[in-house]
Coordinates of N, CA and C in Angstrom, one line a residue:
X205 N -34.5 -36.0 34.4 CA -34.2 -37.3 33.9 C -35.5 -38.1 33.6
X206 N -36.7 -38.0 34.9 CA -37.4 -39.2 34.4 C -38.4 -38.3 33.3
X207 N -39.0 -36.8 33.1 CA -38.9 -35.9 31.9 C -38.2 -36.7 30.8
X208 N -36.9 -36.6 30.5 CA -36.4 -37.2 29.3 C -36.7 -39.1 29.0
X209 N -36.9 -39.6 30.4 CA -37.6 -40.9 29.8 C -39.1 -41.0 29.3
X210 N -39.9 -40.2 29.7 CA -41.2 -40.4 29.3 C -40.7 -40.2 28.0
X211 N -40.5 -39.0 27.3 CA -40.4 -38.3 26.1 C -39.8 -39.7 25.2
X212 N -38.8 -40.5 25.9 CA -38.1 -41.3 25.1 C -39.6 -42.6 25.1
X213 N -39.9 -43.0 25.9 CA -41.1 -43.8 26.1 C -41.9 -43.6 25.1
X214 N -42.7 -42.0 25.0 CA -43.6 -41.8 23.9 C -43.3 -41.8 22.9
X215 N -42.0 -41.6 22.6 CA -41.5 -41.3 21.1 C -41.9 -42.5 20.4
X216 N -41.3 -43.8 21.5 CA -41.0 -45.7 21.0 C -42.5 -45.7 20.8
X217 N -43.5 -45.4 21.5 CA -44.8 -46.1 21.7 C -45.4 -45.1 20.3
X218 N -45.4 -43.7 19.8 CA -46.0 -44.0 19.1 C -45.3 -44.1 17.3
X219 N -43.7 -44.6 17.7 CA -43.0 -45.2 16.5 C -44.0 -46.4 16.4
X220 N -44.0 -47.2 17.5 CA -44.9 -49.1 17.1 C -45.8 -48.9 17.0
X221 N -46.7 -47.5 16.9 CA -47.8 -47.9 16.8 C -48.0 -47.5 15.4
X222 N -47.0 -46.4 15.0 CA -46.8 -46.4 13.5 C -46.7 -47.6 12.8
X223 N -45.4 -48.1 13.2 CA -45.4 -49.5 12.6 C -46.5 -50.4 12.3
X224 N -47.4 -50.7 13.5 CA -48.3 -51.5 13.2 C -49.3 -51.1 12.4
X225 N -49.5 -49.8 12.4 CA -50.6 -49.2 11.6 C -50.3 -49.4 10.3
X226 N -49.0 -49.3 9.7 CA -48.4 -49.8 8.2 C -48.3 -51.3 8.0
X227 N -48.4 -52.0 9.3 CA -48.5 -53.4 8.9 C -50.5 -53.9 8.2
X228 N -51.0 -53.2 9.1 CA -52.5 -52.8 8.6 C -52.8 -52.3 7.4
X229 N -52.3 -51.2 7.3 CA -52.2 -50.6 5.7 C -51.6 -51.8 4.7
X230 N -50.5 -52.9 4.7 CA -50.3 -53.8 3.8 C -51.2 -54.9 3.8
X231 N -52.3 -54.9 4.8 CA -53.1 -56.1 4.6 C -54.3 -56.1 4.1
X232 N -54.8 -54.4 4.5 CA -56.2 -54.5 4.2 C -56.4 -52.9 3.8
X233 N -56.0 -52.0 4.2 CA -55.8 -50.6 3.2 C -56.1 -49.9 4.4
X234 N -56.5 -48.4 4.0 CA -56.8 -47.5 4.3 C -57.9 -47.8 5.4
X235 N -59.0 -48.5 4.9 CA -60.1 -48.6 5.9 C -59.8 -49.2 6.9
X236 N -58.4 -50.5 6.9 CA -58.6 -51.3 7.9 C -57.6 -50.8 9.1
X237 N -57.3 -49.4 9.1 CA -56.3 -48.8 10.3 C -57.4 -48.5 11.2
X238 N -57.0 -49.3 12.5 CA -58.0 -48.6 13.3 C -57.2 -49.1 14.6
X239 N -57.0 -47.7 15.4 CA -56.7 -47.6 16.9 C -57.0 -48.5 17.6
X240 N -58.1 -48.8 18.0 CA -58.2 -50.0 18.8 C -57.6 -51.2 18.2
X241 N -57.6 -51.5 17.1 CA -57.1 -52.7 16.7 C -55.7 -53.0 17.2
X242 N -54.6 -50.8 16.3 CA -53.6 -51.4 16.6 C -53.1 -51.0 18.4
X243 N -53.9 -50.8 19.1 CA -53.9 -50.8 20.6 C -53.4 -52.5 21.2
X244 N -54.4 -53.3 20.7 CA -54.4 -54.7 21.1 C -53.0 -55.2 20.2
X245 N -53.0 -54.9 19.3 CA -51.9 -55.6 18.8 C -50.7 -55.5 19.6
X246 N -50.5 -53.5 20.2 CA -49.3 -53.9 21.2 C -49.3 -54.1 22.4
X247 N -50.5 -54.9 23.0 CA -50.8 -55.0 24.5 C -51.1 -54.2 25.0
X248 N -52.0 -53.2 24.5 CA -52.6 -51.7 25.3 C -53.9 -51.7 25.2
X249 N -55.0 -51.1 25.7 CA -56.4 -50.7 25.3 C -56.1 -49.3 24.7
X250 N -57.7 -49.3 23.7 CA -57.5 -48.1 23.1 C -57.6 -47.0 23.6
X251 N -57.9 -46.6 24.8 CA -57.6 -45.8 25.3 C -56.6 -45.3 26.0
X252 N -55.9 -46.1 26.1 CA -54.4 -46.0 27.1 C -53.6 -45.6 25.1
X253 N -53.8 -45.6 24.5 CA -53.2 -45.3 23.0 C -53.6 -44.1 22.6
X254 N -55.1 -43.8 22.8 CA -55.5 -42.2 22.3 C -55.0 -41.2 23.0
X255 N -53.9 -41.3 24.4 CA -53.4 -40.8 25.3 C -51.8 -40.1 23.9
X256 N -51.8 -41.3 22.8 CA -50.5 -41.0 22.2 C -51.3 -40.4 20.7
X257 N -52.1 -40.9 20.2 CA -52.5 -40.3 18.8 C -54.3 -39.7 19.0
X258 N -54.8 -38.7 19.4 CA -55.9 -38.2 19.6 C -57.4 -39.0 18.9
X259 N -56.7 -39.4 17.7 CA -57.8 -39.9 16.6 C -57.1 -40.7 15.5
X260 N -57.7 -41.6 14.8 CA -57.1 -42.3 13.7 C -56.7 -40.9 12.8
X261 N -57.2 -40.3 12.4 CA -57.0 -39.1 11.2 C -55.6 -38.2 12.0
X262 N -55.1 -38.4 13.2 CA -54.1 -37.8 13.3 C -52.6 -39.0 13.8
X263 N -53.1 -39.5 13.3 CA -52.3 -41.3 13.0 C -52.5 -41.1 11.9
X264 N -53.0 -41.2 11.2 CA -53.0 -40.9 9.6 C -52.3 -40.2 8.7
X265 N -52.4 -38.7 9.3 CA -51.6 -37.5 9.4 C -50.2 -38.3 9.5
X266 N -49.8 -38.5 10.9 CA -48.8 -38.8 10.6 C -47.9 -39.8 10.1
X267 N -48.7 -40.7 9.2 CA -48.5 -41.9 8.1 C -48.3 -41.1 7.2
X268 N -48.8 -40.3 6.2 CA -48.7 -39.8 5.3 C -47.7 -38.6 5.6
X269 N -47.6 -37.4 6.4 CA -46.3 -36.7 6.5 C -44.7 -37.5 6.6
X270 N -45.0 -38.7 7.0 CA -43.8 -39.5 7.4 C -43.4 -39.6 5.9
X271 N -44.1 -40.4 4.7 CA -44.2 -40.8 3.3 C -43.9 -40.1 3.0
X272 N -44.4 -38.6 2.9 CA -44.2 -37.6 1.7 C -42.7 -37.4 1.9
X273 N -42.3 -37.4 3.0 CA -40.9 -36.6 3.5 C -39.7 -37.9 3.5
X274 N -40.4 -39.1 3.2 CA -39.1 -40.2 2.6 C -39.1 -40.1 1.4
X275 N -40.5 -39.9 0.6 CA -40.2 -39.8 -0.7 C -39.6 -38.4 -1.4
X276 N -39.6 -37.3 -0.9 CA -39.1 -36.2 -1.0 C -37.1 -36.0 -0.3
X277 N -37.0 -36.9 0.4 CA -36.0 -37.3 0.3 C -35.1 -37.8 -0.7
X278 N -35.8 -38.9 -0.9 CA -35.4 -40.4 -2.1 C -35.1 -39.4 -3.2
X279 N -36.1 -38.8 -3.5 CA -36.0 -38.1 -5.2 C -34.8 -36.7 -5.1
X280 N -34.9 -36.0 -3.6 CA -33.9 -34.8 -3.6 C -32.5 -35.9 -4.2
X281 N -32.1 -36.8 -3.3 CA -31.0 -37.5 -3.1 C -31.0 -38.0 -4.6
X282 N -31.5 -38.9 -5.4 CA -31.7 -38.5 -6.9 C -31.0 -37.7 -7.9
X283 N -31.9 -36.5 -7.7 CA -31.3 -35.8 -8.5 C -30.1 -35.0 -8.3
X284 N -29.7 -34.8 -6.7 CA -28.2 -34.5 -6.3 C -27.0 -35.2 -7.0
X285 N -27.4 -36.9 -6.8 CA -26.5 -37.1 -7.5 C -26.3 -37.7 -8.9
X286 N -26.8 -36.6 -9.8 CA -27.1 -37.1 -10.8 C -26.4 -35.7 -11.9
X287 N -25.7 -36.3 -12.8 CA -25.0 -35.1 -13.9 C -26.7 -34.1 -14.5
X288 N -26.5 -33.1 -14.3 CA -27.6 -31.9 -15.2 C -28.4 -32.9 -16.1
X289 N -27.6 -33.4 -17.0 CA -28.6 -33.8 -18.3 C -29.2 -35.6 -17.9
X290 N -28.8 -35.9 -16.6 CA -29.6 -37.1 -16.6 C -30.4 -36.8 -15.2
X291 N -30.5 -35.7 -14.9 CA -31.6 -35.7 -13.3 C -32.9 -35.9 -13.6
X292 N -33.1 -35.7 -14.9 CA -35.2 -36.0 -15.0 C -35.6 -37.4 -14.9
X293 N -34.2 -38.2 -16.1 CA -34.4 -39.5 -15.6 C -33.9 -39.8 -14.3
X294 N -32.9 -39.7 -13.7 CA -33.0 -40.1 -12.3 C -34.1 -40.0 -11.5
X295 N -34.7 -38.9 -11.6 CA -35.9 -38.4 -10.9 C -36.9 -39.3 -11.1
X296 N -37.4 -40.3 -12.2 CA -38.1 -40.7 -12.4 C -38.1 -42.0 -12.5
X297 N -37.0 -42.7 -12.7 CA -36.8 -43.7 -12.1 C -36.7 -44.3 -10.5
X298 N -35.7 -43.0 -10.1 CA -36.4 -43.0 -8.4 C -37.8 -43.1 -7.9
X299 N -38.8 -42.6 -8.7 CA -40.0 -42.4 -7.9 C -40.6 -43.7 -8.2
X300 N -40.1 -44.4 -9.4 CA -41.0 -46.0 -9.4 C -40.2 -46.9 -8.7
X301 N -38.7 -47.0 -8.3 CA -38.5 -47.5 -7.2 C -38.9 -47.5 -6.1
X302 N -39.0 -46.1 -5.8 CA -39.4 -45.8 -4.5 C -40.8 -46.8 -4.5
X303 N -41.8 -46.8 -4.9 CA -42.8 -46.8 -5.3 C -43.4 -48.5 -5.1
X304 N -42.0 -49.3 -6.1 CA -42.2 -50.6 -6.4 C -41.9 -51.1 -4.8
X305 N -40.9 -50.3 -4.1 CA -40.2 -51.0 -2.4 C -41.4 -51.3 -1.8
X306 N -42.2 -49.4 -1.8 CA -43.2 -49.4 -0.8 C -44.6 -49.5 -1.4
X307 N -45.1 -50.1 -2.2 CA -46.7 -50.0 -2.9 C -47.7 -49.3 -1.9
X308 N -47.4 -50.0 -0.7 CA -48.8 -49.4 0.6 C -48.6 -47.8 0.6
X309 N -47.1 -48.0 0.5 CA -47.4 -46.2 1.3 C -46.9 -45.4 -0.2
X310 N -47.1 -46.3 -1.1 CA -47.3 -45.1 -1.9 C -49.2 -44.9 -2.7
X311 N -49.7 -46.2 -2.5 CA -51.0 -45.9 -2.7 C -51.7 -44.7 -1.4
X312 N -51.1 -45.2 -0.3 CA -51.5 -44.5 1.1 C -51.5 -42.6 0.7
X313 N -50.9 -42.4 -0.5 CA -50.7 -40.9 -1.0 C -51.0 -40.4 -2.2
X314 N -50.9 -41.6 -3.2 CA -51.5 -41.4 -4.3 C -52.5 -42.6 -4.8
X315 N -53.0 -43.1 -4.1 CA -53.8 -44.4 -3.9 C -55.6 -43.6 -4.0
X316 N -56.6 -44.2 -3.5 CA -57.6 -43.8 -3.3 C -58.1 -42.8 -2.0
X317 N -58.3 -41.9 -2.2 CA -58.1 -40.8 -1.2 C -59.0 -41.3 0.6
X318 N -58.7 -41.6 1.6 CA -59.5 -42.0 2.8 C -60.7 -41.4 2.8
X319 N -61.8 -42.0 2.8 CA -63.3 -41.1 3.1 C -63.4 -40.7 4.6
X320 N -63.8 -39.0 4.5 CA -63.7 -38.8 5.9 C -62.5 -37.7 6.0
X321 N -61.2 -38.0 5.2 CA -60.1 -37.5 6.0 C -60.1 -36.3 5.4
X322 N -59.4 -35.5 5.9 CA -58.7 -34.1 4.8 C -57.4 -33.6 5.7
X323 N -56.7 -33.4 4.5 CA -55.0 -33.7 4.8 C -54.8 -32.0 5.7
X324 N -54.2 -31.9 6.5 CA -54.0 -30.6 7.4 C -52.7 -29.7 6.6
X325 N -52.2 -28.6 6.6 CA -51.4 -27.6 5.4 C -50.2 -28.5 5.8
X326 N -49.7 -29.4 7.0 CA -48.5 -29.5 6.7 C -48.3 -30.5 5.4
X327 N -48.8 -31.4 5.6 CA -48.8 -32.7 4.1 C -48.9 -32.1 3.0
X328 N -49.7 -30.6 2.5 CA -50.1 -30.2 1.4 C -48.5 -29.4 1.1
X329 N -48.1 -29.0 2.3 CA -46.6 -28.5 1.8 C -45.8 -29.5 1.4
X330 N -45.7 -30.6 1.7 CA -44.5 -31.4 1.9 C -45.2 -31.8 0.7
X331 N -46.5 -32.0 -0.3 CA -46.2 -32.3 -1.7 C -46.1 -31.6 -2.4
X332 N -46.1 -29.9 -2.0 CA -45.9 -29.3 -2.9 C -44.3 -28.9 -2.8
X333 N -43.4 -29.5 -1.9 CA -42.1 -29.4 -2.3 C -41.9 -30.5 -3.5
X334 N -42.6 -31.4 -3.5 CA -42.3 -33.1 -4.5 C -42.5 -32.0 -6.1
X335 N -43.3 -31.2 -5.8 CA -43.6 -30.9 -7.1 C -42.5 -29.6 -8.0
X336 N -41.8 -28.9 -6.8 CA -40.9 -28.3 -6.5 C -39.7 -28.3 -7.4
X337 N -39.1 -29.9 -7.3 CA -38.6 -30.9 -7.2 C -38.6 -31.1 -8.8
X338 N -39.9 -31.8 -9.2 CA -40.3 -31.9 -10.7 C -39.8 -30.7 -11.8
X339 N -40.3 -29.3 -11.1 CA -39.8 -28.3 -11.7 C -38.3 -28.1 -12.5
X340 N -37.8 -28.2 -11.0 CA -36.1 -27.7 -11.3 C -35.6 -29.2 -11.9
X341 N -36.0 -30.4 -11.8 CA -36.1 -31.6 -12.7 C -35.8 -31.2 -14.1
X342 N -37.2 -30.6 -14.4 CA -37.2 -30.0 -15.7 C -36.8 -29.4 -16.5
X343 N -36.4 -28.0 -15.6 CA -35.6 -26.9 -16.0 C -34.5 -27.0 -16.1
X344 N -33.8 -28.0 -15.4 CA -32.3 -28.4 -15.6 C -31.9 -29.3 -16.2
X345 N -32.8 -30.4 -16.6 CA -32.2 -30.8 -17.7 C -32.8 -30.5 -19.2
X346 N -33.6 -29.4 -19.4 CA -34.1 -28.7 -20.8 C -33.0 -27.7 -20.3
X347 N -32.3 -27.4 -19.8 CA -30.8 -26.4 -20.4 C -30.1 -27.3 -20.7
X348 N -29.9 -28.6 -19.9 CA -28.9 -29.9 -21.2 C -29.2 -30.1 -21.8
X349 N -30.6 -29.8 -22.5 CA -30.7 -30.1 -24.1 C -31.8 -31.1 -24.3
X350 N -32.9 -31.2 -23.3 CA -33.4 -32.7 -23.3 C -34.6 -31.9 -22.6
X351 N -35.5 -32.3 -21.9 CA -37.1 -32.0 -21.0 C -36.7 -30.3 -21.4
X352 N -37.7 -30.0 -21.8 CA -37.8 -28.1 -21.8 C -37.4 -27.7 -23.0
X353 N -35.8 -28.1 -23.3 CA -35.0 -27.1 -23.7 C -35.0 -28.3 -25.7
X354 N -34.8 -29.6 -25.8 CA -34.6 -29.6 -27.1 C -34.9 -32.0 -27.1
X355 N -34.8 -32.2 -28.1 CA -34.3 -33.4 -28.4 C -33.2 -33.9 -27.7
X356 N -33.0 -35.3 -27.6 CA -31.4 -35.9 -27.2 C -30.6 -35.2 -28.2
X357 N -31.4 -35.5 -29.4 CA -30.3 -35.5 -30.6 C -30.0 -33.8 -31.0
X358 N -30.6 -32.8 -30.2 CA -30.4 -31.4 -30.4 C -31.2 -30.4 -30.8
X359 N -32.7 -31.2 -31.3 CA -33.8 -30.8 -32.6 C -34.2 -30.0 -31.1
X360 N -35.1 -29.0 -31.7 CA -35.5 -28.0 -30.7 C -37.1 -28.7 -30.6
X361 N -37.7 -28.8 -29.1 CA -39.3 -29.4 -29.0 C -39.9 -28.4 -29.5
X362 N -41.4 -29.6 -29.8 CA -41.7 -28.8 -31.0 C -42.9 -28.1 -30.0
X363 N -43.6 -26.9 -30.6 CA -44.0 -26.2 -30.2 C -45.6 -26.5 -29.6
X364 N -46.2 -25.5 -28.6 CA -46.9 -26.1 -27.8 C -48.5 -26.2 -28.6
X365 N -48.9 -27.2 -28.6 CA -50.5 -27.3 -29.4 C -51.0 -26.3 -28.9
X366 N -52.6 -26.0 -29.8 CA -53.4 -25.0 -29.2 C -53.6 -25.6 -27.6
X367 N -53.6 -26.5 -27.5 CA -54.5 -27.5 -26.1 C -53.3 -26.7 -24.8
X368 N -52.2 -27.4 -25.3 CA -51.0 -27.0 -24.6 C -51.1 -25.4 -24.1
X369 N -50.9 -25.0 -25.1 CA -50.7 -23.3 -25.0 C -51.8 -22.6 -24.2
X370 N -53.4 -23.7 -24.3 CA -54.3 -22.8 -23.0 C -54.1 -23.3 -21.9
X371 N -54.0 -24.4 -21.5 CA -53.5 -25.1 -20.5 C -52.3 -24.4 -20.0
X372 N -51.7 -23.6 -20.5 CA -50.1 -23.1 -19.8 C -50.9 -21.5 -19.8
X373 N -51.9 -21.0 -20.4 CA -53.0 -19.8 -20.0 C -53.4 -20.4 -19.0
X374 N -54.4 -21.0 -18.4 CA -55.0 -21.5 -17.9 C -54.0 -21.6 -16.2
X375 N -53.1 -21.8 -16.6 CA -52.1 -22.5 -15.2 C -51.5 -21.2 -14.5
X376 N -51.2 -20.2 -16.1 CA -50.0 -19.3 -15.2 C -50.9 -18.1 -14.4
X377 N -52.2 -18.7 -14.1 CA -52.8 -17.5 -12.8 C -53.2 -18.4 -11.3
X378 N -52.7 -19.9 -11.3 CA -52.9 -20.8 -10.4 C -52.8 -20.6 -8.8
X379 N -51.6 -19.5 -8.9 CA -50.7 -19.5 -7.9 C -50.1 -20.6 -7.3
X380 N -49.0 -20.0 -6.2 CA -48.0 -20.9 -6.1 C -48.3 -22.0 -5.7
X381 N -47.3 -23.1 -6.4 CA -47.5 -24.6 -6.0 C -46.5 -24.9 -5.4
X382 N -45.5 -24.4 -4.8 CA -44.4 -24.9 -4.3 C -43.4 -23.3 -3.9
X383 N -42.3 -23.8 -2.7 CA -41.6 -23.2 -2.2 C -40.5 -22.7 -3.6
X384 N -39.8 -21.5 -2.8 CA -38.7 -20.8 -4.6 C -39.9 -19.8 -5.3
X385 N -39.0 -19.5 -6.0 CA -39.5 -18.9 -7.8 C -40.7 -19.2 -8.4
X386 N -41.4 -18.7 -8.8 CA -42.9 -19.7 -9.3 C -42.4 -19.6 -10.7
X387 N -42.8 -20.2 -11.3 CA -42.2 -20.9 -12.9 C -43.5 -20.5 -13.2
X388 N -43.7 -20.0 -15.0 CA -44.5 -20.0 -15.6 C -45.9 -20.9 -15.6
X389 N -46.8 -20.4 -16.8 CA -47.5 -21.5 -16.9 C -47.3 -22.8 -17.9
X390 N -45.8 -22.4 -18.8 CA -46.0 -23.5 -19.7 C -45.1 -24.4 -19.3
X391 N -44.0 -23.8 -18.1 CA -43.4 -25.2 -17.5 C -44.1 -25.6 -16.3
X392 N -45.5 -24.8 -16.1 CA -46.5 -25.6 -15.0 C -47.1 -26.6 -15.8
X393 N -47.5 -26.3 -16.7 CA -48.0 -26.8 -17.9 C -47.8 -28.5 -17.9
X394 N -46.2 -28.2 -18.3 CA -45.1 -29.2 -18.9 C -44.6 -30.3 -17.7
X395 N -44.7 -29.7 -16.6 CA -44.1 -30.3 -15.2 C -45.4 -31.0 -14.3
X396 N -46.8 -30.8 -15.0 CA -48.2 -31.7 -14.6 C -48.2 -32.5 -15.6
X397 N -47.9 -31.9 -16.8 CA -48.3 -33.2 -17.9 C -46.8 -34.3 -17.6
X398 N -45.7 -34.0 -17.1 CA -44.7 -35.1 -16.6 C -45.0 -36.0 -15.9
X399 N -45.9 -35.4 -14.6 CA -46.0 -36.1 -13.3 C -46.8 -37.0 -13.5
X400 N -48.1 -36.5 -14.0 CA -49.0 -37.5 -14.5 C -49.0 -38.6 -15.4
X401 N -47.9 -38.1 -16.4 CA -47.7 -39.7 -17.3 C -46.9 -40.2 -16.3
X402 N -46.2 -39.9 -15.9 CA -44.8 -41.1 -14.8 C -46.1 -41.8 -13.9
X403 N -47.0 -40.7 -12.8 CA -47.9 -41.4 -12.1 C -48.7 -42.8 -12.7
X404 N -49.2 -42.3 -14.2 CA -50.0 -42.9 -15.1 C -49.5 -44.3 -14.8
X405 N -48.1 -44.5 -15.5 CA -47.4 -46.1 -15.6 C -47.9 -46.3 -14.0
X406 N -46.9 -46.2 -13.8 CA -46.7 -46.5 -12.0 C -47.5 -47.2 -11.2
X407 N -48.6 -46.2 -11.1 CA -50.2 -46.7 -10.0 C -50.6 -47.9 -11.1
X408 N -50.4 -47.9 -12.1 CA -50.7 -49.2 -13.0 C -50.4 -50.4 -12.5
X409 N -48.9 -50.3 -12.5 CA -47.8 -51.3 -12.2 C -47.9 -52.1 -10.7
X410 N -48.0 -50.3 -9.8 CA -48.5 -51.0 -8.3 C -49.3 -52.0 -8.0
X411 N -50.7 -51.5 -8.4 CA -51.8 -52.3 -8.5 C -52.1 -53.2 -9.2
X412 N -50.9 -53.7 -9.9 CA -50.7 -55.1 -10.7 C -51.8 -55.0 -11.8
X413 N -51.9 -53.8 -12.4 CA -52.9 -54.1 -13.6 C -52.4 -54.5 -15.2
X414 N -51.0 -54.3 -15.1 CA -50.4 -55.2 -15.9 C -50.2 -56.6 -15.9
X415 N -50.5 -56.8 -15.2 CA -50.2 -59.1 -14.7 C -51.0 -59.4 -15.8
X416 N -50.2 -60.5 -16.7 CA -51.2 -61.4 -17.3 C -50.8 -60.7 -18.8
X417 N -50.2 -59.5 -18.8 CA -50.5 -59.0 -20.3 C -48.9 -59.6 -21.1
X418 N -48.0 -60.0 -20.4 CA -46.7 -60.4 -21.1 C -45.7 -59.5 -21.5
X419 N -45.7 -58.6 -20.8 CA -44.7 -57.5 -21.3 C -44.1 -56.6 -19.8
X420 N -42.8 -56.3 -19.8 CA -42.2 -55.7 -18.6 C -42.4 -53.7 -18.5
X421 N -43.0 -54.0 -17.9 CA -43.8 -52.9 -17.2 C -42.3 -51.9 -17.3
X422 N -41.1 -52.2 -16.9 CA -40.6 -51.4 -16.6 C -39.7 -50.7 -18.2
X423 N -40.3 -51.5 -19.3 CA -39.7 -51.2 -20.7 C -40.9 -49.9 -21.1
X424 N -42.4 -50.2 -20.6 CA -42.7 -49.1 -20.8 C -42.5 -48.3 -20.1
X425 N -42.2 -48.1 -19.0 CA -41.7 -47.1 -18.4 C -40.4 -45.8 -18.8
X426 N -40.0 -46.8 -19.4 CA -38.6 -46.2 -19.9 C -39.0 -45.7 -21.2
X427 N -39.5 -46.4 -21.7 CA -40.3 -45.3 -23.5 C -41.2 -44.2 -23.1
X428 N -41.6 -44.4 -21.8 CA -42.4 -42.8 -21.7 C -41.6 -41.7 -21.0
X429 N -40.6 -41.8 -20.1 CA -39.5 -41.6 -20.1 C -38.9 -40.7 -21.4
X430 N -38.7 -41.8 -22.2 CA -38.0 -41.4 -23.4 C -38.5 -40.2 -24.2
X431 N -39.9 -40.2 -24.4 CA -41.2 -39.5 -24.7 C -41.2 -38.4 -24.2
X432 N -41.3 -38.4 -23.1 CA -40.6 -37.1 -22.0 C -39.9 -36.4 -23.0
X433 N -38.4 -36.8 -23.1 CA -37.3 -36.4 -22.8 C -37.3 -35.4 -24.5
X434 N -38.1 -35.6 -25.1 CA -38.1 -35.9 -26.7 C -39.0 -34.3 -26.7
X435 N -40.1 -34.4 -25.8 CA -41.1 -33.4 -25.6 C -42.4 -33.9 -26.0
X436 N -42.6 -35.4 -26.4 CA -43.4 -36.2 -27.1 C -44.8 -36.0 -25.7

């Protein structure tokens, strides 16, 4: 018993200190997380704290594995419930919600990378499921007729530029990016040039580099979206 209360002890102590470290992340970024700080914040010294997270980089670690695996949630849950021919949009509108809720922890992953850190294989897995994800996004709704497979209106996309076509050379000897099947290179191709326009808007919008221009961020969002879906 008193075994299962420490365990319940440490679990709490280093949930708050998660927390506080995300309250840090929304004020001052990446650089301003720091153990001792959030030690005092919960009435502890820092060393009575490094007893629960070894180093800030493994407090870090597990800020960002916590993120990847809500946002790989968010978007699974997306496209489950979503008819075949509308999961790319689901998919993609999820990820700027997701995105617009939490700005910190989504710059905290696709933000400016921490100097110093380098992410350990589990985080590198858990985005290479996100991208997993994108895939079968794709592939399932280009058999409804739309990303992959044709136009809304039925017209078949049109064929891949020279650029495209080395680029999808280029990709199909990459090796695997994600758990399953490995998909070619021209839906590796097709499924980075997706991620990156959606990312494109997005990190824009986060970082409020649209303010001031007069126009709703989320109308462009939906025409590249649409662009997507076209093969544009």
């Amino acid at each position: 018993m008193a075994t299962a209360r420490r365990e319940r002890y440490r679990k709490q102590t280093r949930e708050e200190a998660k927390a506080v470290a995300l309250a840090q992340l929304s004020e001052s970024g990446t650089a301003g997380i720091s153990v001792n700080a959030i030690a005092k914040a919960m009435g502890m010294t820092g060393p009575a704290l490094y007893r629960y997270f070894a180093s800030r980089d493994e407090l870090l670690t597990e800020l960002i594995t916590d993120t990847y695996r809500d946002l790989a949630e968010t978007l699974a849950r997306a496209v489950a419930d979503a008819a075949p021919a509308d999961r790319f949009r689901a998919l993609a509108r999820a990820l700027r919600d997701w995105a617009k809720r939490q700005p910190d922890r989504y710059l905290l992953i696709y933000g400016t990378p921490v100097p110093g850190y380098h992410a350990p294989p589990e985080t590198t897995e858990i985005a290479a499921g996100l991208m997993r994800t994108i895939f079968d996004a794709c592939a399932t709704v280009g058999e409804a007729g739309e990303v992959g497979g044709g136009g809304v209106d039925g017209s078949r996309q049109q064929p891949l530029t020279e650029l495209e076509a080395e680029l999808a050379r280029h990709l199909e000897g990459t090796g695997p990016w994600g758990p399953g099947e490995e998909p070619g290179g021209e839906m590796k191709g097709r499924a980075l040039r997706t991620w990156t326009r959606l990312h494109g808007v997005i990190s824009l919008d986060v970082q409020g580099q649209f303010t001031g221009m007069g126009f709703d961020p989320s109308v462009l969002f939906e025409a590249e979206i649409d662009a997507l879906v076209r093969g544009g």
